[in-house]
């Protein structure tokens, strides 16, 4: 099972975090959800016009 959340929302830059838990299986007791992975990311939100230029550049390669 994966749970994700936005930690610091902003208009231009957003910090997010996700945690993945095992649901039963090896070494897990009944009702436990051991943490098996944790990830974080910082994303930048850009305007569509700026991304269209990047798409044209990528198609050239």
Tab-separated table of N, CA, C and O in Angstrom:
chain	number	residue	atom	x	y	z
A	1	UNK	N	0.835	-1.152	0.000
A	1	UNK	CA	0.000	0.000	0.000
A	1	UNK	C	0.897	1.238	0.000
A	1	UNK	O	1.911	1.278	0.672
A	2	UNK	N	0.495	2.246	-0.778
A	2	UNK	CA	1.278	3.478	-0.859
A	2	UNK	C	0.441	4.646	-0.355
A	2	UNK	O	-0.726	4.777	-0.709
A	3	UNK	N	1.041	5.475	0.472
A	3	UNK	CA	0.412	6.702	0.945
A	3	UNK	C	1.297	7.858	0.508
A	3	UNK	O	2.509	7.828	0.701
A	4	UNK	N	0.692	8.875	-0.095
A	4	UNK	CA	1.450	10.039	-0.542
A	4	UNK	C	0.761	11.299	-0.047
A	4	UNK	O	-0.454	11.329	0.114
A	5	UNK	N	1.548	12.343	0.190
A	5	UNK	CA	0.981	13.605	0.650
A	5	UNK	C	1.873	14.763	0.240
A	5	UNK	O	3.077	14.602	0.053
A	6	UNK	N	1.263	15.904	0.104
A	6	UNK	CA	1.991	17.136	-0.175
A	6	UNK	C	2.381	17.725	1.171
A	6	UNK	O	1.533	17.964	2.024
A	7	UNK	N	3.674	17.940	1.357
A	7	UNK	CA	4.180	18.452	2.636
A	7	UNK	C	4.140	19.978	2.670
A	7	UNK	O	3.685	20.572	3.628
A	8	UNK	N	4.629	20.615	1.620
A	8	UNK	CA	4.678	22.070	1.564
A	8	UNK	C	4.117	22.559	0.230
A	8	UNK	O	4.859	22.710	-0.740
A	9	UNK	N	2.811	22.803	0.157
A	9	UNK	CA	2.245	23.294	-1.099
A	9	UNK	C	2.648	24.745	-1.346
A	9	UNK	O	2.794	25.530	-0.415
A	10	UNK	N	2.851	25.081	-2.592
A	10	UNK	CA	3.192	26.440	-2.990
A	10	UNK	C	2.686	26.622	-4.410
A	10	UNK	O	2.268	25.661	-5.057
A	11	UNK	N	2.761	27.815	-4.913
A	11	UNK	CA	2.300	28.060	-6.277
A	11	UNK	C	3.308	27.601	-7.312
A	11	UNK	O	2.942	27.214	-8.402
A	12	UNK	N	4.582	27.622	-7.002
A	12	UNK	CA	5.605	27.293	-8.000
A	12	UNK	C	6.382	26.025	-7.667
A	12	UNK	O	6.745	25.281	-8.557
A	13	UNK	N	6.644	25.777	-6.400
A	13	UNK	CA	7.430	24.611	-6.002
A	13	UNK	C	6.663	23.856	-4.912
A	13	UNK	O	6.158	24.461	-3.974
A	14	UNK	N	6.581	22.533	-5.061
A	14	UNK	CA	5.847	21.706	-4.117
A	14	UNK	C	6.727	20.563	-3.641
A	14	UNK	O	7.397	19.923	-4.443
A	15	UNK	N	6.744	20.318	-2.341
A	15	UNK	CA	7.488	19.200	-1.774
A	15	UNK	C	6.500	18.098	-1.436
A	15	UNK	O	5.529	18.324	-0.731
A	16	UNK	N	6.734	16.887	-1.966
A	16	UNK	CA	5.849	15.758	-1.713
A	16	UNK	C	6.633	14.599	-1.109
A	16	UNK	O	7.853	14.524	-1.246
A	17	UNK	N	5.907	13.701	-0.453
A	17	UNK	CA	6.530	12.549	0.174
A	17	UNK	C	5.592	11.351	0.018
A	17	UNK	O	4.373	11.501	0.063
A	18	UNK	N	6.168	10.170	-0.201
A	18	UNK	CA	5.374	8.941	-0.311
A	18	UNK	C	6.005	7.858	0.543
A	18	UNK	O	7.224	7.800	0.690
A	19	UNK	N	5.167	7.013	1.108
A	19	UNK	CA	5.622	5.872	1.906
A	19	UNK	C	4.923	4.626	1.387
A	19	UNK	O	3.723	4.654	1.106
A	20	UNK	N	5.664	3.525	1.258
A	20	UNK	CA	5.098	2.260	0.801
A	20	UNK	C	5.202	1.269	1.954
A	20	UNK	O	6.268	1.078	2.529
A	21	UNK	N	4.083	0.642	2.260
A	21	UNK	CA	4.009	-0.318	3.352
A	21	UNK	C	3.698	-1.705	2.815
A	21	UNK	O	2.940	-1.845	1.848
A	22	UNK	N	4.262	-2.733	3.428
A	22	UNK	CA	3.932	-4.120	3.085
A	22	UNK	C	2.652	-4.494	3.832
A	22	UNK	O	2.472	-4.128	4.989
A	23	UNK	N	1.794	-5.219	3.162
A	23	UNK	CA	0.538	-5.650	3.780
A	23	UNK	C	0.630	-7.137	4.072
A	23	UNK	O	0.296	-7.977	3.248
A	24	UNK	N	1.144	-7.495	5.246
A	24	UNK	CA	1.307	-8.898	5.601
A	24	UNK	C	2.523	-9.497	4.922
A	24	UNK	O	3.337	-8.807	4.327
A	25	UNK	N	2.647	-10.797	4.990
A	25	UNK	CA	3.764	-11.463	4.322
A	25	UNK	C	4.897	-11.774	5.283
A	25	UNK	O	4.711	-11.887	6.486
A	26	UNK	N	6.108	-11.895	4.759
A	26	UNK	CA	7.285	-12.310	5.529
A	26	UNK	C	7.573	-11.374	6.699
A	26	UNK	O	7.770	-10.184	6.525
A	27	UNK	N	7.590	-11.934	7.876
A	27	UNK	CA	8.024	-11.194	9.052
A	27	UNK	C	7.006	-10.218	9.614
A	27	UNK	O	7.267	-9.594	10.626
A	28	UNK	N	5.856	-10.057	8.969
A	28	UNK	CA	4.864	-9.106	9.458
A	28	UNK	C	3.845	-9.820	10.332
A	28	UNK	O	3.328	-10.854	9.965
A	29	UNK	N	3.597	-9.262	11.478
A	29	UNK	CA	2.573	-9.814	12.365
A	29	UNK	C	1.203	-9.328	11.902
A	29	UNK	O	1.095	-8.357	11.156
A	30	UNK	N	0.173	-9.983	12.366
A	30	UNK	CA	-1.194	-9.597	11.992
A	30	UNK	C	-1.442	-8.134	12.356
A	30	UNK	O	-1.153	-7.695	13.461
A	31	UNK	N	-1.938	-7.374	11.403
A	31	UNK	CA	-2.245	-5.968	11.633
A	31	UNK	C	-1.074	-5.025	11.449
A	31	UNK	O	-1.258	-3.816	11.460
A	32	UNK	N	0.132	-5.531	11.276
A	32	UNK	CA	1.297	-4.662	11.069
A	32	UNK	C	1.425	-4.283	9.607
A	32	UNK	O	1.063	-5.039	8.719
A	33	UNK	N	1.959	-3.102	9.384
A	33	UNK	CA	2.262	-2.648	8.030
A	33	UNK	C	3.694	-2.108	8.031
A	33	UNK	O	3.912	-0.907	8.174
A	34	UNK	N	4.683	-2.975	7.868
A	34	UNK	CA	6.061	-2.494	7.902
A	34	UNK	C	6.370	-1.546	6.733
A	34	UNK	O	5.951	-1.789	5.604
A	35	UNK	N	7.078	-0.472	7.041
A	35	UNK	CA	7.510	0.480	6.022
A	35	UNK	C	8.610	-0.165	5.189
A	35	UNK	O	9.609	-0.638	5.726
A	36	UNK	N	8.444	-0.204	3.859
A	36	UNK	CA	9.446	-0.830	3.003
A	36	UNK	C	10.140	0.154	2.073
A	36	UNK	O	11.198	-0.137	1.530
A	37	UNK	N	9.547	1.350	1.870
A	37	UNK	CA	10.179	2.347	1.020
A	37	UNK	C	9.633	3.727	1.360
A	37	UNK	O	8.479	3.858	1.723
A	38	UNK	N	10.494	4.722	1.248
A	38	UNK	CA	10.086	6.106	1.464
A	38	UNK	C	10.740	6.952	0.381
A	38	UNK	O	11.923	6.768	0.078
A	39	UNK	N	9.971	7.842	-0.218
A	39	UNK	CA	10.504	8.695	-1.286
A	39	UNK	C	10.023	10.119	-1.082
A	39	UNK	O	8.949	10.354	-0.523
A	40	UNK	N	10.819	11.067	-1.534
A	40	UNK	CA	10.408	12.468	-1.493
A	40	UNK	C	10.819	13.121	-2.802
A	40	UNK	O	11.754	12.690	-3.462
A	41	UNK	N	10.079	14.158	-3.162
A	41	UNK	CA	10.367	14.856	-4.417
A	41	UNK	C	9.986	16.314	-4.287
A	41	UNK	O	9.044	16.668	-3.588
A	42	UNK	N	10.743	17.144	-4.957
A	42	UNK	CA	10.415	18.553	-5.088
A	42	UNK	C	10.081	18.780	-6.547
A	42	UNK	O	10.869	18.430	-7.424
A	43	UNK	N	8.903	19.321	-6.814
A	43	UNK	CA	8.482	19.542	-8.193
A	43	UNK	C	8.273	21.024	-8.446
A	43	UNK	O	7.858	21.765	-7.551
A	44	UNK	N	8.573	21.444	-9.648
A	44	UNK	CA	8.355	22.825	-10.053
A	44	UNK	C	7.192	22.862	-11.031
A	44	UNK	O	7.145	22.095	-11.993
A	45	UNK	N	6.249	23.730	-10.775
A	45	UNK	CA	5.099	23.891	-11.650
A	45	UNK	C	5.403	25.005	-12.645
A	45	UNK	O	5.787	26.100	-12.251
A	46	UNK	N	5.248	24.706	-13.932
A	46	UNK	CA	5.557	25.687	-14.969
A	46	UNK	C	4.346	25.903	-15.863
A	46	UNK	O	3.441	25.083	-15.934
A	47	UNK	N	4.339	26.998	-16.589
A	47	UNK	CA	3.248	27.320	-17.491
A	47	UNK	C	3.287	26.419	-18.721
A	47	UNK	O	4.344	25.966	-19.144
A	48	UNK	N	2.131	26.199	-19.340
A	48	UNK	CA	2.036	25.337	-20.521
A	48	UNK	C	2.887	25.870	-21.678
A	48	UNK	O	3.499	25.104	-22.408
A	49	UNK	N	2.958	27.170	-21.844
A	49	UNK	CA	3.742	27.742	-22.939
A	49	UNK	C	5.212	27.363	-22.808
A	49	UNK	O	5.877	27.086	-23.806
A	50	UNK	N	5.725	27.314	-21.604
A	50	UNK	CA	7.122	26.955	-21.409
A	50	UNK	C	7.349	25.481	-21.713
A	50	UNK	O	8.384	25.103	-22.232
A	51	UNK	N	6.381	24.628	-21.391
A	51	UNK	CA	6.551	23.196	-21.641
A	51	UNK	C	6.431	22.863	-23.120
A	51	UNK	O	7.005	21.896	-23.575
A	52	UNK	N	5.683	23.642	-23.894
A	52	UNK	CA	5.570	23.401	-25.333
A	52	UNK	C	6.920	23.587	-26.012
A	52	UNK	O	7.261	22.850	-26.938
A	53	UNK	N	7.708	24.547	-25.568
A	53	UNK	CA	9.049	24.734	-26.130
A	53	UNK	C	9.919	23.528	-25.838
A	53	UNK	O	10.688	23.077	-26.675
A	54	UNK	N	9.811	22.979	-24.650
A	54	UNK	CA	10.594	21.796	-24.284
A	54	UNK	C	10.151	20.594	-25.106
A	54	UNK	O	10.972	19.796	-25.545
A	55	UNK	N	8.851	20.461	-25.365
A	55	UNK	CA	8.337	19.339	-26.161
A	55	UNK	C	8.891	19.433	-27.588
A	55	UNK	O	9.327	18.428	-28.148
A	56	UNK	N	8.907	20.615	-28.175
A	56	UNK	CA	9.454	20.780	-29.525
A	56	UNK	C	10.941	20.412	-29.557
A	56	UNK	O	11.400	19.765	-30.483
A	57	UNK	N	11.674	20.791	-28.524
A	57	UNK	CA	13.090	20.457	-28.441
A	57	UNK	C	13.285	18.944	-28.346
A	57	UNK	O	14.130	18.354	-29.016
A	58	UNK	N	12.477	18.266	-27.527
A	58	UNK	CA	12.600	16.818	-27.348
A	58	UNK	C	12.272	16.070	-28.628
A	58	UNK	O	12.883	15.036	-28.918
A	59	UNK	N	11.319	16.543	-29.423
A	59	UNK	CA	10.954	15.892	-30.670
A	59	UNK	C	12.092	15.993	-31.689
A	59	UNK	O	12.253	15.134	-32.538
A	60	UNK	N	12.899	17.051	-31.592
A	60	UNK	CA	13.999	17.220	-32.531
A	60	UNK	C	15.063	16.145	-32.324
A	60	UNK	O	15.657	15.643	-33.249
A	61	UNK	N	15.282	15.761	-31.053
A	61	UNK	CA	16.281	14.734	-30.748
A	61	UNK	C	15.675	13.422	-31.048
A	61	UNK	O	16.026	12.425	-31.193
